[in-house]
Amino acid sequence: GPADLRHHLAHIQVIHPDDLPRFAALNATANMQPIWACHEPTMDERTIPFIGQERAGWQYPFASLLSHGARLAAGSDWPVTSPNPLLEMEVATTRVSPSARGREPFLPDERISLDAALAAFTIGSAFVNHLDAETGSIEVGKYADLVLLDRNLRDAEGGPLGEAEVLATWV
């Protein structure tokens, strides 16, 4: 019978280019954990040598998914990584590890905007959890879970996004 199924594929590490448009066509959400989309020892020493250069270029195609009309949801890979969504958003927007900010970006064409990263972590995640009518965006009638940060995330002079600190939380 009718159901509000909200299919999503988690991790989305390696996606064949032919499958990118299928996310939107099938109304399947791409559920990403951005912290892995950067050069770090596991990626450079184990993953790329194992999967090869061609498939290495298919990894974490966040911008390509958006350009094909896919919906993104995002979260951490906690407890394997940090549960800090600001670190995750930093990698999604820079494709550089917060522990090695001077390194070359990993597949820089797959970076997404801050707005896209914020949407993935808010309304995208609310959608896959069937909570988008109640939360995930600031709208009349929705719960207003908010955080106050120590800086404006859009201010380039404010420092790395992942180092922003939460000053207060309202639930």
mmCIF file of C-alpha atoms in Angstrom:
data_model
loop_
_atom_site.group_PDB
_atom_site.id
_atom_site.type_symbol
_atom_site.label_atom_id
_atom_site.label_comp_id
_atom_site.label_asym_id
_atom_site.label_seq_id
_atom_site.Cartn_x
_atom_site.Cartn_y
_atom_site.Cartn_z
ATOM 1 C CA GLY A 1 0.000 0.000 0.000
ATOM 2 C CA PRO A 2 0.941 3.631 -0.036
ATOM 3 C CA ALA A 3 3.797 4.595 2.219
ATOM 4 C CA ASP A 4 6.102 7.516 2.748
ATOM 5 C CA LEU A 5 9.287 5.582 2.125
ATOM 6 C CA ARG A 6 12.381 7.746 2.122
ATOM 7 C CA HIS A 7 15.149 5.681 0.655
ATOM 8 C CA HIS A 8 18.676 6.862 1.196
ATOM 9 C CA LEU A 9 22.097 5.456 0.528
ATOM 10 C CA ALA A 10 24.614 6.112 3.273
ATOM 11 C CA HIS A 11 28.348 6.788 2.981
ATOM 12 C CA ILE A 12 28.210 7.266 -0.816
ATOM 13 C CA GLN A 13 31.953 6.794 -1.084
ATOM 14 C CA VAL A 14 32.325 5.524 -4.647
ATOM 15 C CA ILE A 15 29.560 6.199 -7.170
ATOM 16 C CA HIS A 16 29.877 5.313 -10.833
ATOM 17 C CA PRO A 17 29.205 8.445 -12.934
ATOM 18 C CA ASP A 18 26.303 6.669 -14.693
ATOM 19 C CA ASP A 19 24.551 6.346 -11.328
ATOM 20 C CA LEU A 20 24.682 10.035 -10.366
ATOM 21 C CA PRO A 21 21.388 10.975 -12.115
ATOM 22 C CA ARG A 22 19.673 7.904 -10.686
ATOM 23 C CA PHE A 23 19.495 9.422 -7.184
ATOM 24 C CA ALA A 24 17.094 12.150 -8.327
ATOM 25 C CA ALA A 25 15.266 9.854 -10.730
ATOM 26 C CA LEU A 26 14.584 7.356 -7.929
ATOM 27 C CA ASN A 27 14.003 10.045 -5.272
ATOM 28 C CA ALA A 28 16.779 8.475 -3.211
ATOM 29 C CA THR A 29 18.699 10.717 -0.843
ATOM 30 C CA ALA A 30 22.495 10.659 -0.867
ATOM 31 C CA ASN A 31 23.430 10.420 2.829
ATOM 32 C CA MET A 32 26.985 11.666 3.209
ATOM 33 C CA GLN A 33 29.604 11.663 5.935
ATOM 34 C CA PRO A 34 31.905 14.373 4.550
ATOM 35 C CA ILE A 35 34.781 13.973 7.011
ATOM 36 C CA TRP A 36 36.278 11.241 4.780
ATOM 37 C CA ALA A 37 36.307 13.317 1.567
ATOM 38 C CA CYS A 38 39.876 14.563 1.907
ATOM 39 C CA HIS A 39 43.499 13.532 1.716
ATOM 40 C CA GLU A 40 44.398 11.712 4.908
ATOM 41 C CA PRO A 41 46.515 8.590 5.520
ATOM 42 C CA THR A 42 43.736 6.034 5.005
ATOM 43 C CA MET A 43 42.685 7.670 1.739
ATOM 44 C CA ASP A 44 46.183 8.152 0.343
ATOM 45 C CA GLU A 45 47.891 5.003 1.604
ATOM 46 C CA ARG A 46 45.092 2.426 1.492
ATOM 47 C CA THR A 47 41.983 3.496 -0.407
ATOM 48 C CA ILE A 48 43.390 5.050 -3.588
ATOM 49 C CA PRO A 49 46.009 2.314 -4.152
ATOM 50 C CA PHE A 50 43.339 -0.351 -3.567
ATOM 51 C CA ILE A 51 40.551 1.010 -5.778
ATOM 52 C CA GLY A 52 42.773 2.571 -8.465
ATOM 53 C CA GLN A 53 42.892 6.022 -10.020
ATOM 54 C CA GLU A 54 39.695 5.791 -12.074
ATOM 55 C CA ARG A 55 37.449 4.824 -9.148
ATOM 56 C CA ALA A 56 39.379 7.177 -6.846
ATOM 57 C CA GLY A 57 38.005 10.000 -8.983
ATOM 58 C CA TRP A 58 34.440 8.818 -8.319
ATOM 59 C CA GLN A 59 34.680 9.273 -4.555
ATOM 60 C CA TYR A 60 32.320 11.426 -2.523
ATOM 61 C CA PRO A 61 30.794 13.229 -5.535
ATOM 62 C CA PHE A 62 28.818 15.774 -3.514
ATOM 63 C CA ALA A 63 28.748 18.585 -6.102
ATOM 64 C CA SER A 64 28.029 16.164 -8.938
ATOM 65 C CA LEU A 65 25.076 14.698 -7.051
ATOM 66 C CA LEU A 66 23.653 18.185 -6.479
ATOM 67 C CA SER A 67 24.156 19.126 -10.133
ATOM 68 C CA HIS A 68 22.111 16.040 -11.079
ATOM 69 C CA GLY A 69 19.275 17.105 -8.775
ATOM 70 C CA ALA A 70 19.945 14.741 -5.863
ATOM 71 C CA ARG A 71 18.963 15.536 -2.292
ATOM 72 C CA LEU A 72 21.806 15.403 0.233
ATOM 73 C CA ALA A 73 21.545 14.446 3.878
ATOM 74 C CA ALA A 74 24.572 14.552 6.134
ATOM 75 C CA GLY A 75 25.792 13.324 9.467
ATOM 76 C CA SER A 76 28.913 12.188 11.197
ATOM 77 C CA ASP A 77 30.340 8.698 11.194
ATOM 78 C CA TRP A 78 30.463 8.802 14.984
ATOM 79 C CA PRO A 79 31.809 6.994 16.976
ATOM 80 C CA VAL A 80 34.432 6.353 14.278
ATOM 81 C CA THR A 81 34.949 10.093 13.772
ATOM 82 C CA SER A 82 34.008 13.313 15.505
ATOM 83 C CA PRO A 83 30.301 14.030 15.950
ATOM 84 C CA ASN A 84 31.062 17.735 15.327
ATOM 85 C CA PRO A 85 28.979 18.816 12.309
ATOM 86 C CA LEU A 86 31.118 21.943 11.865
ATOM 87 C CA LEU A 87 34.193 19.814 11.092
ATOM 88 C CA GLU A 88 32.097 17.779 8.652
ATOM 89 C CA MET A 89 30.827 20.935 6.936
ATOM 90 C CA GLU A 90 34.373 22.269 6.697
ATOM 91 C CA VAL A 91 35.471 19.188 4.753
ATOM 92 C CA ALA A 92 32.340 19.248 2.569
ATOM 93 C CA THR A 93 33.127 22.835 1.570
ATOM 94 C CA THR A 94 36.929 22.586 1.301
ATOM 95 C CA ARG A 95 37.712 18.882 0.692
ATOM 96 C CA VAL A 96 40.709 19.378 3.014
ATOM 97 C CA SER A 97 41.268 17.607 6.316
ATOM 98 C CA PRO A 98 40.937 19.839 9.391
ATOM 99 C CA SER A 99 44.105 18.183 10.701
ATOM 100 C CA ALA A 100 46.074 19.188 7.568
ATOM 101 C CA ARG A 101 44.513 22.436 6.356
ATOM 102 C CA GLY A 102 47.504 23.316 4.176
ATOM 103 C CA ARG A 103 47.163 20.243 1.954
ATOM 104 C CA GLU A 104 45.817 20.046 -1.567
ATOM 105 C CA PRO A 105 42.019 19.573 -1.736
ATOM 106 C CA PHE A 106 40.779 16.103 -2.626
ATOM 107 C CA LEU A 107 38.776 16.299 -5.869
ATOM 108 C CA PRO A 108 38.150 20.037 -5.446
ATOM 109 C CA ASP A 109 35.411 20.115 -8.094
ATOM 110 C CA GLU A 110 33.260 18.102 -5.653
ATOM 111 C CA ARG A 111 33.273 20.838 -2.983
ATOM 112 C CA ILE A 112 29.837 22.169 -2.096
ATOM 113 C CA SER A 113 28.740 25.566 -0.846
ATOM 114 C CA LEU A 114 28.189 26.347 2.804
ATOM 115 C CA ASP A 115 24.462 26.689 2.068
ATOM 116 C CA ALA A 116 24.385 23.194 0.547
ATOM 117 C CA ALA A 117 26.305 21.747 3.508
ATOM 118 C CA LEU A 118 23.990 23.447 6.015
ATOM 119 C CA ALA A 119 20.940 22.148 4.134
ATOM 120 C CA ALA A 120 22.323 18.599 4.105
ATOM 121 C CA PHE A 121 22.887 18.676 7.868
ATOM 122 C CA THR A 122 19.493 20.235 8.631
ATOM 123 C CA ILE A 123 16.557 19.771 6.267
ATOM 124 C CA GLY A 124 18.216 16.879 4.395
ATOM 125 C CA SER A 125 18.684 14.853 7.562
ATOM 126 C CA ALA A 126 15.251 15.859 8.852
ATOM 127 C CA PHE A 127 13.740 14.604 5.573
ATOM 128 C CA VAL A 128 15.237 11.106 5.730
ATOM 129 C CA ASN A 129 14.085 10.827 9.344
ATOM 130 C CA HIS A 130 10.499 11.871 8.480
ATOM 131 C CA LEU A 131 10.928 15.033 10.590
ATOM 132 C CA ASP A 132 10.969 17.689 7.865
ATOM 133 C CA ALA A 133 7.447 18.893 8.741
ATOM 134 C CA GLU A 134 8.593 19.515 12.328
ATOM 135 C CA THR A 135 12.228 20.586 12.138
ATOM 136 C CA GLY A 136 15.208 21.029 9.809
ATOM 137 C CA SER A 137 14.445 24.595 8.718
ATOM 138 C CA ILE A 138 13.409 27.833 10.353
ATOM 139 C CA GLU A 139 9.721 28.183 9.523
ATOM 140 C CA VAL A 140 6.526 29.113 11.317
ATOM 141 C CA GLY A 141 5.166 26.089 13.171
ATOM 142 C CA LYS A 142 8.418 24.140 13.324
ATOM 143 C CA TYR A 143 10.535 23.442 16.363
ATOM 144 C CA ALA A 144 13.271 26.043 16.633
ATOM 145 C CA ASP A 145 16.381 24.163 17.712
ATOM 146 C CA LEU A 146 19.144 26.748 17.369
ATOM 147 C CA VAL A 147 22.805 27.249 18.187
ATOM 148 C CA LEU A 148 24.699 30.460 18.710
ATOM 149 C CA LEU A 149 28.226 30.299 17.318
ATOM 150 C CA ASP A 150 31.199 32.466 18.183
ATOM 151 C CA ARG A 151 31.507 33.669 14.594
ATOM 152 C CA ASN A 152 29.743 34.238 11.303
ATOM 153 C CA LEU A 153 30.461 31.129 9.228
ATOM 154 C CA ARG A 154 30.322 33.226 6.045
ATOM 155 C CA ASP A 155 33.127 35.536 7.209
ATOM 156 C CA ALA A 156 36.317 34.408 5.466
ATOM 157 C CA GLU A 157 38.376 36.188 8.128
ATOM 158 C CA GLY A 158 36.625 34.298 10.944
ATOM 159 C CA GLY A 159 38.894 31.274 10.772
ATOM 160 C CA PRO A 160 38.260 27.656 9.825
ATOM 161 C CA LEU A 161 34.631 26.605 9.980
ATOM 162 C CA GLY A 162 35.508 23.508 12.008
ATOM 163 C CA GLU A 163 36.995 25.646 14.776
ATOM 164 C CA ALA A 164 33.813 27.620 15.380
ATOM 165 C CA GLU A 165 32.558 27.149 18.920
ATOM 166 C CA VAL A 166 28.998 26.752 20.106
ATOM 167 C CA LEU A 167 28.258 29.430 22.709
ATOM 168 C CA ALA A 168 24.654 28.403 23.428
ATOM 169 C CA THR A 169 22.058 25.870 22.319
ATOM 170 C CA TRP A 170 18.274 26.213 22.455
ATOM 171 C CA VAL A 171 15.990 23.207 22.022
#
